[in-house]
Every structure is written in C-alpha cells, then in structure tokens.
Amino acid sequence: MRFIHTADIHLDSPLHGLSAYPDAPAEQLRGATREAFRQLISVAIEERVDFVVIAGDLYDGDWPDFNTGLFFCAEMGRLQRAGIPAFVLFGNHDAESQMTRSLRLPDNVRRFSASECEVHTIEALKVALHGRSFKKRDTPENLLASYGPAIRGYVNIGVLHTALEGHVDHASYAPCTLEQLHAQGYDYWALGHVHEHQVWTGRSTICFPGNLQGRSIRETGRRGAVMVTIDGDGPPQVERLFVDVLRWEHLDLDVSACEDLDAVGRATGQGLARLLECDAQVPRAVRVTLRGESAAHGELFQRGGELRAHVLAEIAALGPERLWLEKVKLATRAPAPADTLDALDAAAPSALLGADALADLQALLAEARHDDALLKELRDDFAQMLGKAPDLANELPLLRQVREGDLSALFDAVLPGLLARLAARE
C-alpha cells in the first residue's frame, strides 16, 4: 500500500522578496503554489497511489477569489477520474477560509470534521484514518485528547495539524508531544503546520512532510511531500517527493581570502554555480551573504551598488532564467588594524601618505573611542537616522549595536576602510 502525505500547500499564497527585481518572472511567481500542487497530483496519478492525505493549510486564509477553490476542485477531479480518494484535514489557515466552509468538493474528497475526531476507513485496504480539523484559527488546546484508540486489524493513520512542542517558529496550535503520539498506538502520524521536513520512528512513524512550495527566503532548500509505503508488518517507509517549481536558496559565502571586489565577485559566481549542481531545472531565488575577515571589507561597504552589479553579472553568465537575486547581505569583518596597516604599507611603500602618517591617523581614531563629546554626537546622529529608517538596524548587525549605544564595533569597521581609501587615493 502506498499513499502521499502532504500539508501546508497554501494555494495562491504570494511569494515574497522578488518584487523589486526587474527581471523576476511575475507569472511564474504568482502560479508557483498551484504548479507545485499540480505536479504532486500528477505524481499521485502516475504512481497509482492508493490515496492522498492533506494534513492542513490547503488554503491561505480568507481569500475572496473562489478561483483558488475551483483550481483545487479541478485537481481533485483528476484524482477522482483515476480512482484515487483524498482525505483532507483543515488547519489554522483553512479555518478562516470561506472556501473551506461552503465550496462543494468532488465525491472522492473526504473531509475530517471539526466537531470531533472522525474516522474514515478504506475497507479494501483495511486502513483507518483518524483526524480532526480546526474549527477556528486559534486552537491552543491539545486535540489529541479527542482521538480514539487504534482499530485492531487495520493500519491506523492519524492526521493532525499541530506545532508539537518546542517549534518556536510556528504558532503553538494544537500542541502535543511525541510521547503522546507514540502512545496512541497508530502506525503512522500524518502531521502538518511545521514547514520543515522531519521524521521520527519508534512505536509509530511520525512525519512532517514540510510545505509543498517555499514562499520566501525563510523557506530555503528542496520542498515537497512524502510517499509512504506500508508492506506487511514492517514499519512505514517514508520517501521524499520534491515538486517545488521555484526554490529559495541562501548562499552563505566566506570571502576571507578575497582581496578586492573582483575576487569577491568571482567567488560568488563559483558559489552560485554549485547551487545549480542539484536539480538544475528548478529556478532559484538566492540571497547571498558574505562573511569572514576580509581585506575587501571596506571596499565592499563603500561600493555596495557595484557589489550587487558584480553578483548580477555572475547570475547573467550562469543563466538569468535559472537564478534571481533576492538580496546581497554583508556580514564581513575588517582585519585587525595592525594587520591592515602592515598590508597597506607593504603594498605602497613609497606612497605620499606613508606608514607614519597612517599610524598617526590610527592613533587619533583610537583616541576618538574615548572622546565623550564625539561619542554623544555620533549617538545622537545615528539615533536620528535610525528613527527615520528603523528597518536599517534589522538589516545590519553593526547598526543594531549602534542603536544600543555600543560604538566600538563601528570604529573597528570604519578604520580599515578609511585607511584603505586614503592609501588608494595617494
């Protein structure tokens, strides 16, 4: 017996983070959740699975456009013509949806009640599916208490939309523990709500399939559902199915060895090429974060626009139809001041602004750290700037420290770049 377990589809939910990119494929972005679901249904039909389980958050809140629901009905119709039933449990997002309450679904779709735990059986397979939908979005109680015992002689599958316990990134709806799930005595738990894929084994096999399609940079990597195979008395076997049609990636790159902007651009291009080694046919939306103690630190901050242009040039060379840039973030550090001074002096020993002058300037800046009047003036200036653009501090760790009154990191960051700029001009 084989079935597909999916959850957190969020049909027609928008993808965030690429609207500012002029060449982003708007139509592909708008249709990503639909296309991923369409591919999943195609897999179900091609593999001739016995049934499909949807463990909550099919929709994404109270959408006014019934076209979303009509699309779902059409896909369920494809399953019906193939003789495949679908068991649908509604989660916190579905509880708000008008479509959940009023849209008539094809006869092969069986919904779980929100009033009590409901059991659906497939007699030919001796399968019993236990589940309870959300009646309202805010469901803080443990719904597991309403689930009945396993039915003897059947394969028992529990369907539950839950945060479990300890998933702080997700609202704590219908919380329960792994121990409670195992104690229920079911063979398999088809969970939803947590968007990351996870599997636990033991008395029961417990699984979050992860969401079907990543919707922002917070949902990186391969996304999809799971194929579950139950053969004889052995435990259920879980295999991942990847059906996402646009993938979010985070390229976290150490540029410590890069001496200048050109070297950083080349290293970024190599990192982007590595991303395409897996599932090259799936387009990527990429956030690039540069880290490390680099001699290019000052130049990167001074020439932020050129840095973005360098990354876009690398993307253009690799194939703009396969990669889009979500953002470039800088998290580099400047080398220690003494190392920077030695490097500059060695690189330009005959410069008009020599090592002695640089050393004097370094000493002056070191004294500025203890100048109370200057520090107060800087804090006031930064407070005024961050008051006008409060999100800046969330983007740059350095500005978060400044907002909290700590200017030491600011001096550490500015000094190497200032010395490098002066030496380069000379």
Short mmCIF file of C-alpha atoms in Angstrom, two decimals:
data_model
loop_
_atom_site.label_atom_id
_atom_site.label_comp_id
_atom_site.label_asym_id
_atom_site.label_seq_id
_atom_site.Cartn_x
_atom_site.Cartn_y
_atom_site.Cartn_z
CA MET A 1 0.00 0.00 0.00
CA ARG A 2 1.28 3.44 -0.90
CA PHE A 3 -0.10 6.89 -0.22
CA ILE A 4 1.05 10.50 -0.50
CA HIS A 5 1.13 12.70 2.59
CA THR A 6 1.25 16.45 2.02
CA ALA A 7 0.49 19.58 4.06
CA ASP A 8 0.87 23.36 4.15
CA ILE A 9 0.12 23.88 0.47
CA HIS A 10 -1.13 27.48 0.93
CA LEU A 11 -2.65 27.64 -2.53
CA ASP A 12 -2.19 31.03 -4.25
CA SER A 13 -0.17 32.41 -1.36
CA PRO A 14 2.19 35.08 -2.74
CA LEU A 15 5.95 34.56 -2.88
CA HIS A 16 7.75 37.38 -1.09
CA GLY A 17 11.10 39.02 -1.78
CA LEU A 18 11.47 39.26 -5.55
CA SER A 19 9.09 42.09 -6.48
CA ALA A 20 11.96 44.61 -6.64
CA TYR A 21 13.89 42.51 -9.16
CA PRO A 22 13.02 43.82 -12.64
CA ASP A 23 13.50 40.52 -14.48
CA ALA A 24 11.72 38.27 -11.99
CA PRO A 25 9.12 36.08 -13.77
CA ALA A 26 5.94 37.56 -12.33
CA GLU A 27 3.62 34.92 -13.78
CA GLN A 28 5.79 32.06 -12.54
CA LEU A 29 5.90 33.59 -9.06
CA ARG A 30 2.12 34.02 -8.92
CA GLY A 31 1.48 30.44 -10.02
CA ALA A 32 4.20 28.62 -8.06
CA THR A 33 1.96 27.08 -5.36
CA ARG A 34 -0.56 25.93 -7.98
CA GLU A 35 2.07 24.41 -10.25
CA ALA A 36 3.72 22.55 -7.35
CA PHE A 37 0.34 21.10 -6.34
CA ARG A 38 -0.46 20.20 -9.95
CA GLN A 39 2.84 18.31 -10.17
CA LEU A 40 2.08 16.47 -6.94
CA ILE A 41 -1.30 15.30 -8.25
CA SER A 42 0.40 14.17 -11.47
CA VAL A 43 2.83 12.06 -9.41
CA ALA A 44 -0.08 10.53 -7.49
CA ILE A 45 -1.77 9.52 -10.74
CA GLU A 46 1.38 8.28 -12.46
CA GLU A 47 2.43 6.22 -9.43
CA ARG A 48 -1.12 4.90 -8.96
CA VAL A 49 -1.09 5.56 -5.23
CA ASP A 50 -3.94 4.24 -3.11
CA PHE A 51 -4.92 7.61 -1.60
CA VAL A 52 -3.71 11.12 -0.76
CA VAL A 53 -3.68 12.76 2.70
CA ILE A 54 -3.66 16.56 3.10
CA ALA A 55 -2.84 17.48 6.72
CA GLY A 56 -4.00 21.09 6.85
CA ASP A 57 -3.45 24.59 5.45
CA LEU A 58 -4.62 23.78 1.97
CA TYR A 59 -5.68 27.42 1.60
CA ASP A 60 -4.06 30.56 2.99
CA GLY A 61 -6.75 32.39 4.91
CA ASP A 62 -9.96 34.02 3.75
CA TRP A 63 -9.17 34.66 0.07
CA PRO A 64 -12.05 36.46 -1.66
CA ASP A 65 -11.27 34.80 -5.02
CA PHE A 66 -13.06 31.48 -5.44
CA ASN A 67 -10.77 30.63 -8.37
CA THR A 68 -8.38 29.17 -5.78
CA GLY A 69 -11.05 26.72 -4.65
CA LEU A 70 -12.10 25.96 -8.22
CA PHE A 71 -8.49 25.06 -9.05
CA PHE A 72 -8.41 22.65 -6.11
CA CYS A 73 -11.70 21.08 -7.25
CA ALA A 74 -10.25 20.56 -10.73
CA GLU A 75 -7.18 18.80 -9.34
CA MET A 76 -9.35 16.60 -7.10
CA GLY A 77 -11.37 15.79 -10.21
CA ARG A 78 -8.19 14.46 -11.83
CA LEU A 79 -7.73 12.17 -8.82
CA GLN A 80 -11.36 11.08 -8.97
CA ARG A 81 -11.06 10.04 -12.62
CA ALA A 82 -8.00 7.99 -11.63
CA GLY A 83 -9.96 6.31 -8.81
CA ILE A 84 -7.85 7.87 -6.01
CA PRO A 85 -9.56 9.18 -2.85
CA ALA A 86 -8.23 12.19 -0.93
CA PHE A 87 -8.57 12.78 2.81
CA VAL A 88 -8.47 16.46 3.75
CA LEU A 89 -7.96 17.90 7.22
CA PHE A 90 -8.31 21.67 7.66
CA GLY A 91 -5.71 23.59 9.69
CA ASN A 92 -5.46 27.07 11.16
CA HIS A 93 -5.35 28.90 7.80
CA ASP A 94 -8.22 26.86 6.37
CA ALA A 95 -10.41 27.65 9.37
CA GLU A 96 -10.59 31.27 8.19
CA SER A 97 -11.41 30.39 4.58
CA GLN A 98 -14.86 30.87 3.09
CA MET A 99 -13.99 28.12 0.61
CA THR A 100 -13.49 25.65 3.46
CA ARG A 101 -16.98 26.36 4.73
CA SER A 102 -19.01 26.49 1.53
CA LEU A 103 -17.27 25.01 -1.51
CA ARG A 104 -18.60 21.63 -2.62
CA LEU A 105 -15.78 19.21 -3.40
CA PRO A 106 -15.78 16.13 -5.67
CA ASP A 107 -17.10 12.89 -4.19
CA ASN A 108 -13.65 11.34 -3.81
CA VAL A 109 -12.70 14.02 -1.24
CA ARG A 110 -13.46 13.15 2.38
CA ARG A 111 -13.13 15.90 4.94
CA PHE A 112 -12.40 15.45 8.61
CA SER A 113 -14.96 17.01 10.95
CA ALA A 114 -14.04 19.99 13.14
CA SER A 115 -16.51 18.99 15.88
CA GLU A 116 -14.87 15.73 16.89
CA CYS A 117 -12.29 13.23 15.75
CA GLU A 118 -13.67 11.44 12.70
CA VAL A 119 -12.56 8.06 11.36
CA HIS A 120 -12.58 7.28 7.62
CA THR A 121 -11.93 3.70 6.57
CA ILE A 122 -10.89 2.03 3.32
CA GLU A 123 -12.20 -1.49 3.76
CA ALA A 124 -10.39 -2.96 0.75
CA LEU A 125 -7.05 -1.93 2.27
CA LYS A 126 -8.04 -2.29 5.94
CA VAL A 127 -6.97 1.30 6.58
CA ALA A 128 -8.44 3.62 9.23
CA LEU A 129 -7.66 7.33 9.09
CA HIS A 130 -8.31 9.33 12.28
CA GLY A 131 -8.43 13.14 12.13
CA ARG A 132 -9.98 16.33 13.43
CA SER A 133 -9.99 19.65 11.58
CA PHE A 134 -9.61 23.09 13.15
CA LYS A 135 -12.89 24.87 13.87
CA LYS A 136 -11.14 28.22 14.37
CA ARG A 137 -7.66 29.55 13.71
CA ASP A 138 -6.65 29.94 17.36
CA THR A 139 -6.76 26.39 18.68
CA PRO A 140 -4.49 26.26 21.73
CA GLU A 141 -5.90 23.01 23.18
CA ASN A 142 -4.46 19.55 22.62
CA LEU A 143 -6.78 17.99 20.03
CA LEU A 144 -5.11 14.61 20.50
CA ALA A 145 -7.29 14.03 23.57
CA SER A 146 -10.29 13.57 21.26
CA TYR A 147 -8.64 10.88 19.08
CA GLY A 148 -9.87 7.34 19.64
CA PRO A 149 -7.84 4.16 20.07
CA ALA A 150 -6.30 2.26 17.18
CA ILE A 151 -8.71 -0.11 15.45
CA ARG A 152 -7.49 -3.68 15.67
CA GLY A 153 -6.80 -5.36 12.34
CA TYR A 154 -6.41 -2.07 10.48
CA VAL A 155 -3.48 0.10 9.51
CA ASN A 156 -4.15 3.17 11.65
CA ILE A 157 -3.14 6.59 10.33
CA GLY A 158 -3.52 9.71 12.47
CA VAL A 159 -3.91 13.06 10.70
CA LEU A 160 -3.20 16.12 12.83
CA HIS A 161 -2.31 19.78 12.32
CA THR A 162 -0.03 20.60 15.25
CA ALA A 163 3.00 22.57 16.34
CA LEU A 164 4.04 19.68 18.59
CA GLU A 165 6.10 21.24 21.40
CA GLY A 166 9.26 23.27 21.01
CA HIS A 167 8.70 24.61 17.46
CA VAL A 168 9.04 28.25 18.43
CA ASP A 169 8.97 29.43 14.79
CA HIS A 170 5.36 28.31 14.44
CA ALA A 171 2.25 29.35 16.34
CA SER A 172 1.54 26.91 19.17
CA TYR A 173 -1.67 25.46 17.79
CA ALA A 174 -2.99 22.07 18.95
CA PRO A 175 0.25 21.32 20.85
CA CYS A 176 1.14 17.78 21.88
CA THR A 177 4.27 15.71 22.48
CA LEU A 178 5.98 12.94 20.57
CA GLU A 179 5.44 10.65 23.54
CA GLN A 180 1.69 11.25 23.35
CA LEU A 181 1.65 10.47 19.63
CA HIS A 182 3.57 7.23 20.12
CA ALA A 183 1.29 6.25 22.99
CA GLN A 184 -1.80 6.50 20.76
CA GLY A 185 -0.72 3.24 19.07
CA TYR A 186 -1.22 4.34 15.46
CA ASP A 187 1.07 3.07 12.72
CA TYR A 188 1.67 6.47 11.09
CA TRP A 189 1.06 10.10 12.03
CA ALA A 190 0.50 12.47 9.09
CA LEU A 191 1.23 15.88 10.57
CA GLY A 192 1.02 19.42 9.23
CA HIS A 193 1.76 23.02 10.31
CA VAL A 194 5.56 22.90 10.65
CA HIS A 195 7.07 23.76 7.27
CA GLU A 196 10.32 21.81 7.68
CA HIS A 197 10.51 18.10 6.84
CA GLN A 198 11.00 15.88 9.91
CA VAL A 199 10.54 12.17 10.64
CA TRP A 200 10.55 10.26 13.93
CA THR A 201 10.43 6.47 14.22
CA GLY A 202 9.54 4.13 17.05
CA ARG A 203 6.21 2.64 18.02
CA SER A 204 4.71 5.00 15.41
CA THR A 205 6.28 6.67 12.41
CA ILE A 206 5.64 10.41 12.79
CA CYS A 207 6.20 12.82 9.91
CA PHE A 208 6.03 16.47 8.94
CA PRO A 209 6.35 16.44 5.13
CA GLY A 210 7.28 20.14 5.04
CA ASN A 211 5.46 22.65 2.89
CA LEU A 212 4.94 21.97 -0.79
CA GLN A 213 6.47 25.18 -2.17
CA GLY A 214 8.84 27.60 -0.45
CA ARG A 215 7.30 31.08 -0.29
CA SER A 216 10.12 33.27 0.98
CA ILE A 217 13.81 33.25 1.91
CA ARG A 218 12.81 31.80 5.29
CA GLU A 219 11.85 28.56 3.49
CA THR A 220 15.03 27.52 1.70
CA GLY A 221 16.03 24.29 0.03
CA ARG A 222 14.08 21.47 -1.61
CA ARG A 223 10.35 21.33 -0.83
CA GLY A 224 7.58 18.85 -1.45
CA ALA A 225 5.65 15.97 0.11
CA VAL A 226 6.30 12.33 1.08
CA MET A 227 5.42 8.94 -0.36
CA VAL A 228 4.61 6.42 2.38
CA THR A 229 4.85 2.67 1.71
CA ILE A 230 3.44 0.07 4.12
CA ASP A 231 4.32 -3.53 3.28
CA GLY A 232 3.37 -6.34 5.63
CA ASP A 233 4.17 -5.96 9.30
CA GLY A 234 7.22 -3.71 8.84
CA PRO A 235 7.23 -0.03 9.79
CA PRO A 236 6.05 2.56 7.23
CA GLN A 237 8.78 3.64 4.81
CA VAL A 238 8.92 7.38 4.05
CA GLU A 239 10.37 8.74 0.80
CA ARG A 240 10.54 12.44 -0.02
CA LEU A 241 8.93 13.81 -3.19
CA PHE A 242 10.29 17.13 -4.44
CA VAL A 243 7.78 19.08 -6.53
CA ASP A 244 8.69 22.73 -5.86
CA VAL A 245 8.87 24.78 -9.04
CA LEU A 246 10.89 27.70 -7.70
CA ARG A 247 13.45 27.22 -4.93
CA TRP A 248 14.77 29.67 -2.37
CA GLU A 249 18.45 29.34 -1.51
CA HIS A 250 20.81 31.06 0.90
CA LEU A 251 24.40 31.22 -0.35
CA ASP A 252 26.48 31.83 2.77
CA LEU A 253 29.97 32.57 1.46
CA ASP A 254 33.27 33.01 3.31
CA VAL A 255 35.29 35.65 1.45
CA SER A 256 38.22 35.83 3.88
CA ALA A 257 40.68 35.01 1.09
CA CYS A 258 39.32 37.71 -1.26
CA GLU A 259 41.49 40.82 -1.54
CA ASP A 260 39.14 43.03 -3.56
CA LEU A 261 35.70 43.41 -5.11
CA ASP A 262 36.60 41.48 -8.28
CA ALA A 263 37.75 38.48 -6.24
CA VAL A 264 34.53 38.54 -4.24
CA GLY A 265 32.54 38.56 -7.48
CA ARG A 266 34.40 35.52 -8.81
CA ALA A 267 33.94 33.61 -5.55
CA THR A 268 30.23 34.42 -5.57
CA GLY A 269 29.90 33.14 -9.13
CA GLN A 270 31.53 29.85 -8.16
CA GLY A 271 29.17 29.50 -5.19
CA LEU A 272 26.12 30.19 -7.35
CA ALA A 273 27.26 27.57 -9.87
CA ARG A 274 27.44 24.98 -7.08
CA LEU A 275 23.78 25.64 -6.20
CA LEU A 276 22.77 24.58 -9.70
CA GLU A 277 24.51 21.21 -9.45
CA CYS A 278 21.36 19.75 -7.80
CA ASP A 279 18.02 19.92 -9.68
CA ALA A 280 19.40 22.34 -12.25
CA GLN A 281 15.98 22.55 -13.93
CA VAL A 282 14.44 24.26 -10.87
CA PRO A 283 14.92 28.06 -10.90
CA ARG A 284 16.47 29.60 -7.79
CA ALA A 285 15.83 32.82 -5.88
CA VAL A 286 19.05 33.43 -3.97
CA ARG A 287 20.13 35.52 -1.02
CA VAL A 288 23.90 35.98 -0.90
CA THR A 289 25.53 36.62 2.49
CA LEU A 290 29.24 37.42 2.53
CA ARG A 291 31.17 36.58 5.70
CA GLY A 292 34.70 36.42 7.01
CA GLU A 293 37.59 38.68 7.94
CA SER A 294 38.49 40.14 4.57
CA ALA A 295 40.82 42.82 3.26
CA ALA A 296 37.96 43.74 0.92
CA HIS A 297 35.66 44.64 3.86
CA GLY A 298 35.97 48.43 3.49
CA GLU A 299 35.65 48.31 -0.29
CA LEU A 300 32.52 46.15 -0.13
CA PHE A 301 30.73 48.64 2.10
CA GLN A 302 31.90 51.65 0.09
CA ARG A 303 30.84 50.15 -3.25
CA GLY A 304 27.61 48.35 -2.37
CA GLY A 305 25.97 49.16 -5.70
CA GLU A 306 28.93 47.79 -7.64
CA LEU A 307 28.93 44.66 -5.50
CA ARG A 308 25.30 43.96 -6.40
CA ALA A 309 26.14 44.58 -10.06
CA HIS A 310 29.02 42.07 -9.84
CA VAL A 311 26.65 39.42 -8.42
CA LEU A 312 24.06 40.14 -11.11
CA ALA A 313 26.77 39.79 -13.77
CA GLU A 314 27.68 36.36 -12.43
CA ILE A 315 23.97 35.38 -12.49
CA ALA A 316 23.65 36.63 -16.06
CA ALA A 317 26.58 34.43 -17.10
CA LEU A 318 25.11 31.34 -15.41
CA GLY A 319 21.64 31.88 -16.87
CA PRO A 320 19.20 34.58 -15.74
CA GLU A 321 16.28 32.25 -16.42
CA ARG A 322 17.59 29.94 -13.67
CA LEU A 323 18.69 32.42 -10.99
CA TRP A 324 17.24 35.58 -9.45
CA LEU A 325 18.84 37.67 -6.76
CA GLU A 326 16.76 38.29 -3.67
CA LYS A 327 19.37 40.28 -1.72
CA VAL A 328 23.08 40.71 -1.01
CA LYS A 329 23.91 40.95 2.70
CA LEU A 330 27.28 41.96 4.11
CA ALA A 331 28.47 40.32 7.30
CA THR A 332 32.22 40.65 6.73
CA ARG A 333 34.72 41.95 9.27
CA ALA A 334 37.75 44.13 8.79
CA PRO A 335 41.19 42.65 9.50
CA ALA A 336 42.83 43.73 12.75
CA PRO A 337 44.00 47.36 12.41
CA ALA A 338 47.68 46.50 12.79
CA ASP A 339 47.45 43.87 10.05
CA THR A 340 45.71 46.34 7.78
CA LEU A 341 48.39 48.96 8.37
CA ASP A 342 51.19 46.47 7.61
CA ALA A 343 49.45 45.34 4.44
CA LEU A 344 48.92 48.88 3.20
CA ASP A 345 52.48 49.92 3.92
CA ALA A 346 53.86 46.83 2.16
CA ALA A 347 51.65 47.43 -0.86
CA ALA A 348 52.58 51.11 -1.29
CA PRO A 349 55.91 51.82 0.50
CA SER A 350 56.57 54.98 -1.50
CA ALA A 351 53.09 56.48 -1.07
CA LEU A 352 52.92 60.14 -0.17
CA LEU A 353 50.74 59.19 2.76
CA GLY A 354 53.22 56.78 4.32
CA ALA A 355 53.10 54.34 7.18
CA ASP A 356 53.94 57.01 9.76
CA ALA A 357 51.01 59.18 8.74
CA LEU A 358 48.71 56.20 8.71
CA ALA A 359 49.90 55.25 12.17
CA ASP A 360 49.24 58.78 13.41
CA LEU A 361 45.74 58.67 11.95
CA GLN A 362 45.15 55.28 13.51
CA ALA A 363 46.20 56.64 16.89
CA LEU A 364 43.83 59.60 16.55
CA LEU A 365 40.92 57.32 15.73
CA ALA A 366 41.81 55.10 18.68
CA GLU A 367 41.64 58.17 20.95
CA ALA A 368 38.24 59.07 19.49
CA ARG A 369 36.79 55.96 21.13
CA HIS A 370 37.20 57.75 24.47
CA ASP A 371 36.09 61.24 23.44
CA ASP A 372 32.79 61.63 25.30
CA ALA A 373 31.64 64.67 23.33
CA LEU A 374 32.28 62.98 19.98
CA LEU A 375 30.61 59.75 21.08
CA LYS A 376 27.50 61.64 22.23
CA GLU A 377 27.33 63.49 18.91
CA LEU A 378 27.64 60.22 16.97
CA ARG A 379 24.94 58.52 19.06
CA ASP A 380 22.57 61.47 18.53
CA ASP A 381 23.21 61.45 14.77
CA PHE A 382 22.65 57.71 14.47
CA ALA A 383 19.51 57.87 16.63
CA GLN A 384 18.08 60.49 14.27
CA MET A 385 18.96 58.39 11.19
CA LEU A 386 17.55 55.15 12.61
CA GLY A 387 14.42 56.98 13.70
CA LYS A 388 13.74 57.79 10.04
CA ALA A 389 14.64 54.29 8.80
CA PRO A 390 14.14 51.83 11.69
CA ASP A 391 14.46 48.75 9.45
CA LEU A 392 18.12 49.54 8.76
CA ALA A 393 19.14 48.22 12.16
CA ASN A 394 17.47 44.90 11.38
CA GLU A 395 19.48 44.59 8.17
CA LEU A 396 22.93 45.39 9.59
CA PRO A 397 24.19 43.87 12.86
CA LEU A 398 26.60 46.81 13.17
CA LEU A 399 23.72 49.29 13.33
CA ARG A 400 21.92 47.17 15.91
CA GLN A 401 24.93 47.64 18.18
CA VAL A 402 24.99 51.36 17.45
CA ARG A 403 21.29 51.62 18.29
CA GLU A 404 22.08 50.02 21.65
CA GLY A 405 24.79 52.62 22.28
CA ASP A 406 27.85 50.47 21.53
CA LEU A 407 30.06 52.30 19.01
CA SER A 408 33.20 50.18 19.40
CA ALA A 409 32.29 47.87 16.51
CA LEU A 410 31.65 50.94 14.36
CA PHE A 411 35.21 52.14 14.88
CA ASP A 412 36.55 48.64 14.14
CA ALA A 413 34.61 48.56 10.87
CA VAL A 414 35.38 52.11 9.72
CA LEU A 415 39.09 52.27 10.45
CA PRO A 416 40.38 49.72 7.89
CA GLY A 417 38.14 51.07 5.14
CA LEU A 418 39.17 54.66 5.83
CA LEU A 419 42.87 53.83 5.82
CA ALA A 420 42.49 51.76 2.65
CA ARG A 421 40.64 54.59 0.89
CA LEU A 422 43.26 57.19 1.82
CA ALA A 423 46.15 54.97 0.80
CA ALA A 424 44.45 54.12 -2.52
CA ARG A 425 43.92 57.80 -3.33
CA GLU A 426 47.59 58.59 -2.70
#
